[in-house]
PDB file of C-alpha atoms in Angstrom:
ATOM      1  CA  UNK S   1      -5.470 -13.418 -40.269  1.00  0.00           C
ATOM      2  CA  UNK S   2      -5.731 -15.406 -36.694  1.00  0.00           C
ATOM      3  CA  UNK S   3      -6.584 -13.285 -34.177  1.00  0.00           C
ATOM      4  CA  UNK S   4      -4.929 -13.732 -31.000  1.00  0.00           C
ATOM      5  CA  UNK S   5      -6.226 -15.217 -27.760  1.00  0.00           C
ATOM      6  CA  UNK S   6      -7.506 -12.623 -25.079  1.00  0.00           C
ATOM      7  CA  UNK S   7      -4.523 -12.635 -22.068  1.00  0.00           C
ATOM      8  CA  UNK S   8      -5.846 -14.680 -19.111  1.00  0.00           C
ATOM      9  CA  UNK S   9      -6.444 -12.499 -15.728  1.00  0.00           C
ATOM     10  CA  UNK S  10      -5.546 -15.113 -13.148  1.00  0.00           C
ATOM     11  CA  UNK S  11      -7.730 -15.035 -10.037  1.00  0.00           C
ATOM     12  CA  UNK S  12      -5.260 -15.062  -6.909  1.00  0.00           C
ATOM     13  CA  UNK S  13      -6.527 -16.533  -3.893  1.00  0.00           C
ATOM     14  CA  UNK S  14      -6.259 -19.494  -1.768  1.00  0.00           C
ATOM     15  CA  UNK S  15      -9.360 -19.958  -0.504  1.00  0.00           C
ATOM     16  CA  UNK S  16     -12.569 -19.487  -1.988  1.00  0.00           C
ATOM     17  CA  UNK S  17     -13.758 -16.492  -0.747  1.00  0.00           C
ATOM     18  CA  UNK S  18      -9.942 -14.453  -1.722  1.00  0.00           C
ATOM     19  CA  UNK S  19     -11.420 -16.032  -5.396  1.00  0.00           C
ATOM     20  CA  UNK S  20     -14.300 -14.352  -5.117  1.00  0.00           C
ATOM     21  CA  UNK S  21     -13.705 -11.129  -3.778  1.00  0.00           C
ATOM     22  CA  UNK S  22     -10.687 -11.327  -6.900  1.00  0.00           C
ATOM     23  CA  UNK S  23     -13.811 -12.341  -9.456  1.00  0.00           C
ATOM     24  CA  UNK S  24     -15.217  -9.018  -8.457  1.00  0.00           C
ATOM     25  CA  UNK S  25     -12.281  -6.779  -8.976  1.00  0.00           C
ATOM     26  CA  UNK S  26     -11.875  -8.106 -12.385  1.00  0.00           C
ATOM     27  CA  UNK S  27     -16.067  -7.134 -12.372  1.00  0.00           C
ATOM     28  CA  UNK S  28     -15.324  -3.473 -11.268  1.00  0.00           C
ATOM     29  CA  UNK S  29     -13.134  -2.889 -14.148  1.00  0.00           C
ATOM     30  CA  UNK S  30     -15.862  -3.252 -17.175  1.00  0.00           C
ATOM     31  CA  UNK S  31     -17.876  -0.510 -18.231  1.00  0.00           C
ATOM     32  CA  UNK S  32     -20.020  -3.319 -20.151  1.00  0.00           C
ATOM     33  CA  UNK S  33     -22.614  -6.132 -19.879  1.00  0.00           C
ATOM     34  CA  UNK S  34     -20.484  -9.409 -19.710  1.00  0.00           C
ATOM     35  CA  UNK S  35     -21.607 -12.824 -20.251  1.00  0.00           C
ATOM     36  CA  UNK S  36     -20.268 -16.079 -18.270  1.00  0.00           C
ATOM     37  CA  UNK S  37     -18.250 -16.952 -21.250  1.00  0.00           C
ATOM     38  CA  UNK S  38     -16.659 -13.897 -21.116  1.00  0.00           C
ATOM     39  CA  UNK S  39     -15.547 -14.287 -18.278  1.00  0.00           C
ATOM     40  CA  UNK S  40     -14.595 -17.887 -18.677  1.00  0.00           C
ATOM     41  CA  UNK S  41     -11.835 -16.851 -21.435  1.00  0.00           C
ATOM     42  CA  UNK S  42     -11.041 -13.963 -19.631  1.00  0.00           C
ATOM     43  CA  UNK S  43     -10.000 -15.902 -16.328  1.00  0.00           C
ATOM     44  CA  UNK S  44      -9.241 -19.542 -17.757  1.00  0.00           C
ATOM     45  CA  UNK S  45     -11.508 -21.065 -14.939  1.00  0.00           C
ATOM     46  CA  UNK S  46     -13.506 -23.686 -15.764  1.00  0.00           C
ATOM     47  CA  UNK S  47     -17.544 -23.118 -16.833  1.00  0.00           C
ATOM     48  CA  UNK S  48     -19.296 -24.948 -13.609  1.00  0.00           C
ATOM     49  CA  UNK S  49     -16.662 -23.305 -11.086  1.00  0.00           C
ATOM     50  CA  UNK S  50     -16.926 -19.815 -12.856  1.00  0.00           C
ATOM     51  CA  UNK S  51     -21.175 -19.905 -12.850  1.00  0.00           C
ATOM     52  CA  UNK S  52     -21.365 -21.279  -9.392  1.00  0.00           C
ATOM     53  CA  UNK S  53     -19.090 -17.836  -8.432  1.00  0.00           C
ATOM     54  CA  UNK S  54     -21.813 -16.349 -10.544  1.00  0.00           C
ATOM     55  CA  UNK S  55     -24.734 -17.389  -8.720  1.00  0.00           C
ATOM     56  CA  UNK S  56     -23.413 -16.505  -5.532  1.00  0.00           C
ATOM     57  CA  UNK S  57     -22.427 -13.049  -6.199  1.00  0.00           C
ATOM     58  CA  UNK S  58     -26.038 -12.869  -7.829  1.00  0.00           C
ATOM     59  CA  UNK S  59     -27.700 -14.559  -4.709  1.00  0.00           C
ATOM     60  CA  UNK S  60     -26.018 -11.957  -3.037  1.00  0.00           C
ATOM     61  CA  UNK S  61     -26.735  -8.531  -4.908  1.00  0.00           C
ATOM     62  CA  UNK S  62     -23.872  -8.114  -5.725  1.00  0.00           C
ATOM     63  CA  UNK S  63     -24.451  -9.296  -9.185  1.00  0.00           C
ATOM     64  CA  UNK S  64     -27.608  -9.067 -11.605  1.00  0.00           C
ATOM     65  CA  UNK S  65     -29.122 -10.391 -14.694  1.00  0.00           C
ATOM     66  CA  UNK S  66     -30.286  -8.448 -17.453  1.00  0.00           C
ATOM     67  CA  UNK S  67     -33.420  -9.164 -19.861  1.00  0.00           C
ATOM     68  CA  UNK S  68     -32.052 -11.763 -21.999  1.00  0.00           C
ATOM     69  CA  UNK S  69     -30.923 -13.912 -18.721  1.00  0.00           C
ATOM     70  CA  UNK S  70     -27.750 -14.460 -20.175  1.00  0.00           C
ATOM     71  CA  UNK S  71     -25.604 -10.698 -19.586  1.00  0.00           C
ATOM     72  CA  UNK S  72     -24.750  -9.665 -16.143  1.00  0.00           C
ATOM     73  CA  UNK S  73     -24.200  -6.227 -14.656  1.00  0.00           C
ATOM     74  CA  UNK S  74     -23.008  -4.878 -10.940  1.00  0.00           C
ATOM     75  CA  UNK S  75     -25.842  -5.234  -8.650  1.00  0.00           C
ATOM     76  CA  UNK S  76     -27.476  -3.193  -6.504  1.00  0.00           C
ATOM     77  CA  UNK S  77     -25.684  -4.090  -3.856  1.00  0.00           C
ATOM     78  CA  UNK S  78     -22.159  -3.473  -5.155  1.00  0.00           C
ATOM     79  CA  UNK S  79     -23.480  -0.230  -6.528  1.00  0.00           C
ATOM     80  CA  UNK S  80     -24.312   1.013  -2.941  1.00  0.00           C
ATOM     81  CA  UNK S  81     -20.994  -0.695  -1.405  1.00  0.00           C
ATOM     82  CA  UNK S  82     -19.036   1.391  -3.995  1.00  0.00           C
ATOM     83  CA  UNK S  83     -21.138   4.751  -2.700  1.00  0.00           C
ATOM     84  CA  UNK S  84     -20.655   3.860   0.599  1.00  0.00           C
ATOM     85  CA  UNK S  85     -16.998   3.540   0.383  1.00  0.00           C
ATOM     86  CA  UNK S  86     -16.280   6.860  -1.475  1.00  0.00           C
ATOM     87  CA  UNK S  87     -18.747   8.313   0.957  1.00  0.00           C
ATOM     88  CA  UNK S  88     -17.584   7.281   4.035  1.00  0.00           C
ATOM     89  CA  UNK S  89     -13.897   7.262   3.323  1.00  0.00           C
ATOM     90  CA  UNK S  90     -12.847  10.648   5.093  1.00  0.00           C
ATOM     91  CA  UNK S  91      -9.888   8.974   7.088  1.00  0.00           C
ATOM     92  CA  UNK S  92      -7.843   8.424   3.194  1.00  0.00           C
ATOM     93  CA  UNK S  93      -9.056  11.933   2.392  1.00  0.00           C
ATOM     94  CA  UNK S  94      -7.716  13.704   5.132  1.00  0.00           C
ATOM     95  CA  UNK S  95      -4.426  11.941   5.034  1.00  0.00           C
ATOM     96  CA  UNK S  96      -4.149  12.820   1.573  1.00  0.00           C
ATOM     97  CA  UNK S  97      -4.553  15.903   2.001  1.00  0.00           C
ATOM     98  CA  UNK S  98      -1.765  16.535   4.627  1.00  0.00           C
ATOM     99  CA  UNK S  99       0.151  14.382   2.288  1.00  0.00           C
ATOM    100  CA  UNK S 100      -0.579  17.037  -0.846  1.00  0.00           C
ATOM    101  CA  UNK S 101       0.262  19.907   1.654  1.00  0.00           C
ATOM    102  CA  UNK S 102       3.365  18.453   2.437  1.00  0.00           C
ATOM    103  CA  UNK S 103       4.498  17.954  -1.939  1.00  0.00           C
ATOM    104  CA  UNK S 104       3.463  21.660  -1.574  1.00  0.00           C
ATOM    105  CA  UNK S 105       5.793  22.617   1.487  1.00  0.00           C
ATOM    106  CA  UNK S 106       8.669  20.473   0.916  1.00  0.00           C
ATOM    107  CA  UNK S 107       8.732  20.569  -3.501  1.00  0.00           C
ATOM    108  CA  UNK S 108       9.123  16.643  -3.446  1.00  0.00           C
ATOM    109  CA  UNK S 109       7.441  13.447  -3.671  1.00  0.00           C
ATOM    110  CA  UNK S 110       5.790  11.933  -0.576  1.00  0.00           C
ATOM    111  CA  UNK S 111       4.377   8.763   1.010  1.00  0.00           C
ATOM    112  CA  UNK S 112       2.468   7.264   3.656  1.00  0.00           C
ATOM    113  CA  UNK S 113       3.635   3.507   4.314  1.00  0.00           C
ATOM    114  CA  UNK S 114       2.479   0.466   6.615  1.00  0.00           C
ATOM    115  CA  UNK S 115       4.881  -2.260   7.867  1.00  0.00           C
ATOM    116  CA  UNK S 116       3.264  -5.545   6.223  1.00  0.00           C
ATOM    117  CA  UNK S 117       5.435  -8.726   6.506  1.00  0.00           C
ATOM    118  CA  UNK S 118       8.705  -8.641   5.862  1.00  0.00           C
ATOM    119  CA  UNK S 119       8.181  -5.118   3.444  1.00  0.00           C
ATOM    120  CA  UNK S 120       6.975  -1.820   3.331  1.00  0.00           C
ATOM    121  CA  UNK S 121       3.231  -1.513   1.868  1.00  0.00           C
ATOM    122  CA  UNK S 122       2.516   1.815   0.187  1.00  0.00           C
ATOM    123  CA  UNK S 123      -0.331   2.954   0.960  1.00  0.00           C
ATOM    124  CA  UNK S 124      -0.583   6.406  -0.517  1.00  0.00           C
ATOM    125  CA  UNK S 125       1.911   9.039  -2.795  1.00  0.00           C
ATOM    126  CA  UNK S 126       1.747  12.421  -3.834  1.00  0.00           C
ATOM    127  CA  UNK S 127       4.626  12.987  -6.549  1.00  0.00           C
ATOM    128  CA  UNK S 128       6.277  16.595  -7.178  1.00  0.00           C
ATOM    129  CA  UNK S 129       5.485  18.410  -9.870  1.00  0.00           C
ATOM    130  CA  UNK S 130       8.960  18.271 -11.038  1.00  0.00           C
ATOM    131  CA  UNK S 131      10.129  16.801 -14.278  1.00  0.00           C
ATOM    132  CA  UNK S 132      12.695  14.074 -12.835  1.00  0.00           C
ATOM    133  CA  UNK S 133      11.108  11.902 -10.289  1.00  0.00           C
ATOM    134  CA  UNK S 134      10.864   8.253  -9.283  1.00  0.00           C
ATOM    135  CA  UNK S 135       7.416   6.644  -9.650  1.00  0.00           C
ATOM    136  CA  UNK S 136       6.321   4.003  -6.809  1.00  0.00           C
ATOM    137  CA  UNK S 137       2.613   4.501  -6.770  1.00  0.00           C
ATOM    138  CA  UNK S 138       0.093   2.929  -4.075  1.00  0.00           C
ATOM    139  CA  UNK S 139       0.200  -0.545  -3.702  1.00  0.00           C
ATOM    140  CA  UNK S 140       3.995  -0.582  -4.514  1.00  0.00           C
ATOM    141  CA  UNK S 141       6.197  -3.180  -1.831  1.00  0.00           C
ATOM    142  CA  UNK S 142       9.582  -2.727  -0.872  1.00  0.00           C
ATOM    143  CA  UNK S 143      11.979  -4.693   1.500  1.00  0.00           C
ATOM    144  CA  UNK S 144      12.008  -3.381   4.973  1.00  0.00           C
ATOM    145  CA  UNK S 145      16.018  -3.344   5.157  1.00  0.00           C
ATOM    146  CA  UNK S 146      16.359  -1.135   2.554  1.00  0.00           C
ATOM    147  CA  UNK S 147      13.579   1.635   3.092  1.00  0.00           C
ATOM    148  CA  UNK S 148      13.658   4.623   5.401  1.00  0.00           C
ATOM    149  CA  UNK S 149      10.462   3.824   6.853  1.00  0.00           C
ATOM    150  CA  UNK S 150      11.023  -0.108   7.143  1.00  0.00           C
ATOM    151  CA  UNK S 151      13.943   0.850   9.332  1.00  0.00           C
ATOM    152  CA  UNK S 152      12.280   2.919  11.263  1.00  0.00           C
ATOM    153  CA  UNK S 153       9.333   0.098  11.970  1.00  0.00           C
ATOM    154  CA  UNK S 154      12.265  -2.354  12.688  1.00  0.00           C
ATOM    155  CA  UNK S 155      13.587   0.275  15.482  1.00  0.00           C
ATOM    156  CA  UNK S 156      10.387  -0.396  17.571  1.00  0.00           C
ATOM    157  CA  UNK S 157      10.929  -4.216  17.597  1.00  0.00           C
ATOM    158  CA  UNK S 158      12.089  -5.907  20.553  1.00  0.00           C
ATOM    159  CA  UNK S 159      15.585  -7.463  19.266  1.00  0.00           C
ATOM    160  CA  UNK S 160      14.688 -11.225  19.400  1.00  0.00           C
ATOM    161  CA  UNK S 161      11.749  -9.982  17.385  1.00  0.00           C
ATOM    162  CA  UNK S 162      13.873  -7.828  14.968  1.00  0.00           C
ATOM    163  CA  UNK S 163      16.389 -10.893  14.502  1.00  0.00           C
ATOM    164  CA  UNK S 164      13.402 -13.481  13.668  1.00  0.00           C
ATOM    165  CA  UNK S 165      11.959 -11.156  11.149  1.00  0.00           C
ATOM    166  CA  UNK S 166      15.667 -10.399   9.870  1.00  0.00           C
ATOM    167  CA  UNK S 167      16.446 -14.171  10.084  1.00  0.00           C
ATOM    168  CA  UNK S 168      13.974 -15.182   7.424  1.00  0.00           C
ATOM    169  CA  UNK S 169      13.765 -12.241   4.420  1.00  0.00           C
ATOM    170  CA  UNK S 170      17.249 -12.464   2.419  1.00  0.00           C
ATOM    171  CA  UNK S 171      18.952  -9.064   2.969  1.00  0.00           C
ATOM    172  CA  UNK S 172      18.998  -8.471  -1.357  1.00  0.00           C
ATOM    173  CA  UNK S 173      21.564  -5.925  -2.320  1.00  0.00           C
ATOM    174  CA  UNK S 174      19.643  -3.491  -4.818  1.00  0.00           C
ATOM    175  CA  UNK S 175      22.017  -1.044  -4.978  1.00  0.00           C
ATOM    176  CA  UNK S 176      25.713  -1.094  -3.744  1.00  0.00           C
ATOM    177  CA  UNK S 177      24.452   1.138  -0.811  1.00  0.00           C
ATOM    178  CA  UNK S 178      21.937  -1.435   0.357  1.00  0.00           C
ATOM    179  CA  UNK S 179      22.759  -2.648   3.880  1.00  0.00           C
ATOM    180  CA  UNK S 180      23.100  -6.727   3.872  1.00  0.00           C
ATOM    181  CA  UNK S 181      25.266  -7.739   6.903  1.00  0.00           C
ATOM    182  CA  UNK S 182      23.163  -7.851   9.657  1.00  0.00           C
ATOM    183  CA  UNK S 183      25.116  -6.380  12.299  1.00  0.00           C
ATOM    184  CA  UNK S 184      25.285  -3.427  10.101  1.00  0.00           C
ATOM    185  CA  UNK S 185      22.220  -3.146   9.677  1.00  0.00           C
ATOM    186  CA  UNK S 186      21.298  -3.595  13.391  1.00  0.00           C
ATOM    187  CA  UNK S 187      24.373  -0.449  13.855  1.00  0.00           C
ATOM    188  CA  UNK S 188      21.847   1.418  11.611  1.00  0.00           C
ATOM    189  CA  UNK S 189      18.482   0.898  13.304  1.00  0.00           C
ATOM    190  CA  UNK S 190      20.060   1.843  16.477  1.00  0.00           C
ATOM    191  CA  UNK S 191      20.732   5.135  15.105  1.00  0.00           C
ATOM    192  CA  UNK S 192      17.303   5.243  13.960  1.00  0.00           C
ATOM    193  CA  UNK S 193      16.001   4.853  17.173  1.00  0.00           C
ATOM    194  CA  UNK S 194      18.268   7.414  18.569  1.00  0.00           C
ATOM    195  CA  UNK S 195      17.532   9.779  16.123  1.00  0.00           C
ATOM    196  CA  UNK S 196      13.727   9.439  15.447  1.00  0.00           C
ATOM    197  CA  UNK S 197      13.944   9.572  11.742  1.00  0.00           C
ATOM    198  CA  UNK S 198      16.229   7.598   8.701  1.00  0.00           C
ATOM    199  CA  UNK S 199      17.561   7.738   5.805  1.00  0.00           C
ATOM    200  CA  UNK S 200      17.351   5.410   2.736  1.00  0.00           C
ATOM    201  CA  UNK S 201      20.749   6.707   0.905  1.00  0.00           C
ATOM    202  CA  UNK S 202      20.453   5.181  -2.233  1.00  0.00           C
ATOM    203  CA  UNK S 203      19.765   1.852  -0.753  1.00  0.00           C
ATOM    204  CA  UNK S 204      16.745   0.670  -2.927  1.00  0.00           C
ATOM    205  CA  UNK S 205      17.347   2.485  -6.038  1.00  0.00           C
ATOM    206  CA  UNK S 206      20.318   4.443  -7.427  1.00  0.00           C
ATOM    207  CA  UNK S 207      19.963   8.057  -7.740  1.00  0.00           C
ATOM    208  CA  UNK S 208      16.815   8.048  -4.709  1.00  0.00           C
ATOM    209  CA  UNK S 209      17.272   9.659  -1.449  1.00  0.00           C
ATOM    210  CA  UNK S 210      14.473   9.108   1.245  1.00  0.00           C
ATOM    211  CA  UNK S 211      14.175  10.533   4.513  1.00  0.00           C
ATOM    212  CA  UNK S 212      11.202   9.209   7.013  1.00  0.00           C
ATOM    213  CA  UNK S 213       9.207   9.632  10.567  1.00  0.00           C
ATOM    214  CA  UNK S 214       6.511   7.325  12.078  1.00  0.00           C
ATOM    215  CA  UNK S 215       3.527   8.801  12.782  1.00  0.00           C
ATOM    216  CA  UNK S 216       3.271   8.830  16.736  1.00  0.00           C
ATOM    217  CA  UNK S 217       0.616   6.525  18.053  1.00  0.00           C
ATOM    218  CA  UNK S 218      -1.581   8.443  20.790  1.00  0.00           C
ATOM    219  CA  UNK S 219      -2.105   5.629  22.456  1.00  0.00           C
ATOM    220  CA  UNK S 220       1.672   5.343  23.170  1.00  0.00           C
ATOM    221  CA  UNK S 221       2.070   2.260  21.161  1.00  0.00           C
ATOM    222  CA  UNK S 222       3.982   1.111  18.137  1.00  0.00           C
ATOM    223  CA  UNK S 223       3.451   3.323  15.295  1.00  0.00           C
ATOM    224  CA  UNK S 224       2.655   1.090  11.834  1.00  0.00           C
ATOM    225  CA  UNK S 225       2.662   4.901   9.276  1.00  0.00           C
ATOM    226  CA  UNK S 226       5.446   5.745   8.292  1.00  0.00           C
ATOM    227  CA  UNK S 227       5.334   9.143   6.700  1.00  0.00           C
ATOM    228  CA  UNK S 228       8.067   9.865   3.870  1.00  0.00           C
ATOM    229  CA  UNK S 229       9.901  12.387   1.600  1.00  0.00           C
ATOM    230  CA  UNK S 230      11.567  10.911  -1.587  1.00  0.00           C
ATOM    231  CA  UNK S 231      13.870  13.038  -4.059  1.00  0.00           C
ATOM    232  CA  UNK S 232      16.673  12.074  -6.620  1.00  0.00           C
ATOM    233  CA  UNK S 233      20.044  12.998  -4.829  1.00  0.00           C
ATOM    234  CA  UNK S 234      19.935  15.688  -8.027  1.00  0.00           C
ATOM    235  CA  UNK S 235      18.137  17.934  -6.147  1.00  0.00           C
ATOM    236  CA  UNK S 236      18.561  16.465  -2.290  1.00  0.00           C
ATOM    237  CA  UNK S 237      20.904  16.036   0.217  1.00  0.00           C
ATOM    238  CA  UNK S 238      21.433  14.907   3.464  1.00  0.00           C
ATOM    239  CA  UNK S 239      21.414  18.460   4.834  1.00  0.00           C
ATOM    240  CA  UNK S 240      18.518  19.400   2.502  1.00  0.00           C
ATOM    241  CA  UNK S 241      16.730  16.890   4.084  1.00  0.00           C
ATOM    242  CA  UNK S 242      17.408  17.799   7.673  1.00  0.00           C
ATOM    243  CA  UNK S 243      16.107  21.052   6.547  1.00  0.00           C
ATOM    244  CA  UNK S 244      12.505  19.365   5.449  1.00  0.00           C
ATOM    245  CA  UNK S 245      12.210  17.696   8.631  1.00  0.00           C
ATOM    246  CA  UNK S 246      10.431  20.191  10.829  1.00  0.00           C
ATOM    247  CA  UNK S 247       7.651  20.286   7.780  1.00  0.00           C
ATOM    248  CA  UNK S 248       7.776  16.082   7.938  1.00  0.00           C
ATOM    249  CA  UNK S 249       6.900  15.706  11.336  1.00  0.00           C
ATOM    250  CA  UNK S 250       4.662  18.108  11.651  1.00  0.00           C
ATOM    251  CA  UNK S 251       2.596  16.339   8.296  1.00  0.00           C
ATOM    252  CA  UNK S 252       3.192  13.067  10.581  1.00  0.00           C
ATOM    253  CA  UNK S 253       1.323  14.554  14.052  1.00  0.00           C
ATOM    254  CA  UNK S 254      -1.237  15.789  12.016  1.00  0.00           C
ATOM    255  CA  UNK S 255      -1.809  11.906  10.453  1.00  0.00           C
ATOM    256  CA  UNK S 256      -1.595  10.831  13.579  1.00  0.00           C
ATOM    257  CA  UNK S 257      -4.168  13.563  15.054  1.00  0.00           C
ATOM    258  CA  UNK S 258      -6.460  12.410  11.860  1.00  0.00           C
ATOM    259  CA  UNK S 259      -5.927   9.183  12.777  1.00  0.00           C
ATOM    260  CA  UNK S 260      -7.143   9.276  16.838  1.00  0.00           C
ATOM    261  CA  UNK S 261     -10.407  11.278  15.314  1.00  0.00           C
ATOM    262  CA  UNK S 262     -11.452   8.523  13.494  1.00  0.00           C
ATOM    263  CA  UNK S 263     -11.021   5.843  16.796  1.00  0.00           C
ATOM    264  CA  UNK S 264     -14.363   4.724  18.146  1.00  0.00           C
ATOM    265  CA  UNK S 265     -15.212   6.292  21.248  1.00  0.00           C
ATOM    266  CA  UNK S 266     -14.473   2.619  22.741  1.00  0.00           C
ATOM    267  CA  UNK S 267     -11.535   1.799  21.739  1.00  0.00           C
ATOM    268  CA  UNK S 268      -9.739   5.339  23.063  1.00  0.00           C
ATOM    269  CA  UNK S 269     -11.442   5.451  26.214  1.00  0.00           C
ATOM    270  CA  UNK S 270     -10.096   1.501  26.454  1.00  0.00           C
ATOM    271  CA  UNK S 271      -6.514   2.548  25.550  1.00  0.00           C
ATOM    272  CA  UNK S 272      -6.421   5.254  28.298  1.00  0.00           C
ATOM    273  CA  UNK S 273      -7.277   2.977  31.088  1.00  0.00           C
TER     274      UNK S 273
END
């Protein structure tokens, strides 16, 4: 029997320092000792590039040998980063927690999103306890056209900004709801920006219904958190979900209020001038 070659984890990056901070996720995952050949048929890059990625994250402390000089570990270093993040990261907590109390209020899943590019960057998701749900954890991208928060992000865009942005992403239909002629669209996210909120009504995927506020910015700038409540059209409506949005914006003031508390002392006293 021929056992089968390990599946190569292919370092994105293009520069060298995106390589290395990408060597180091693939680090964080083990629970083991690993050896530079290890790694070497693990990531498919070659032996002298791989060790000199090696000794630098060694150099650094981020890395360290064991005994027999040939197994490395997580260093020091990367041990107290690790601490220091969890430690220190009360801004994500506190978010979540509005976010949780929101599941709690409202009986469906919700987000917190960020305008990145030409999508819509999750950045955090509670899901309802409820059996039928859609899944789109953390991390998860989806085109600003067709989102309730992406529209709402477009809506603070200056037009000729709006229409570059527009101009370059193809307008994909996912669903036969999805918006993809651009005056439409632009008909849409001036109702957005009348109303304060939008919709997504089955525009990314069939079945989902999504209604969405920005989190104000207290400095009186453009908002980039969009604040979300996601249910399958089973259970929500349009009217439903005019009914939920007291609850939403009050989850998205509080973000916002969580938000200001973690500004240095600088930077508000700066935007108040």
């Amino acid at each position: 029997m021929t056992s089968s070659k390990p599946e190569i984890t292919k370092l994105e990056g293009d520069t060298p320092a995106q390589r290395l901070l990408a060597l180091l996720e693939v680090i964080a995952e083990k629970d083991q000792f690993f050896t530079l050949q290890s790694l070497v048929e693990e990531t498919g890059l070659p032996k002298p590039t791989l060790h000199r990625m090696l000794q630098q994250l060694e150099t650094s402390g981020m890395l360290q040998r064991e005994a027999d000089s040939r197994h490395y570990s997580k260093g020091s270093r990367l041990r107290r980063l690790a601490e220091n993040l969890l430690l220190n990261d009360t801004v994500h907590g506190a978010r979540h927690a509005v976010l949780s109390q929101l599941v709690d209020e409202v009986g469906e899943s919700c987000n917190i999103t960020a305008l990145s590019g030409g999508e819509v960057l999750y950045l955090d998701r509670v899901e309802t306890s409820a059996a039928l749900r859609f899944y789109l954890h953390p991390g998860s991208r989806v085109p600003v056209h067709c989102s309730a928060s992406g529209k709402l992000f477009l809506a603070q865009m200056r037009p000729a900004q709006r229409r570059r942005l527009l101009g370059q992403i193809p307008l994909k239909a996912f669903t036969r709801n999805t918006l993809t002629d651009i005056d439409t669209l632009e008909a849409e996210i001036e109702t957005v920006h009348q109303n304060g909120f939008a919709f997504d009504d089955e525009e990314f995927l069939p079945g989902l219904i999504c209604i969405a506020v920005l989190a104000p910015d207290t400095r009186g700038g453009r908002s980039n958190l969009g604040i979300a409540i996601q249910a399958p059209i089973m259970r929500m409506t349009h009217d439903k979900a005019l009914q939920c949005l007291p609850a939403l914006q009050r989850a998205a003031k509080a973000i916002a209020a969580i938000d200001q508390d973690a500004m240095p002392q600088g930077d508000s006293l700066a935007s108040s001038e």
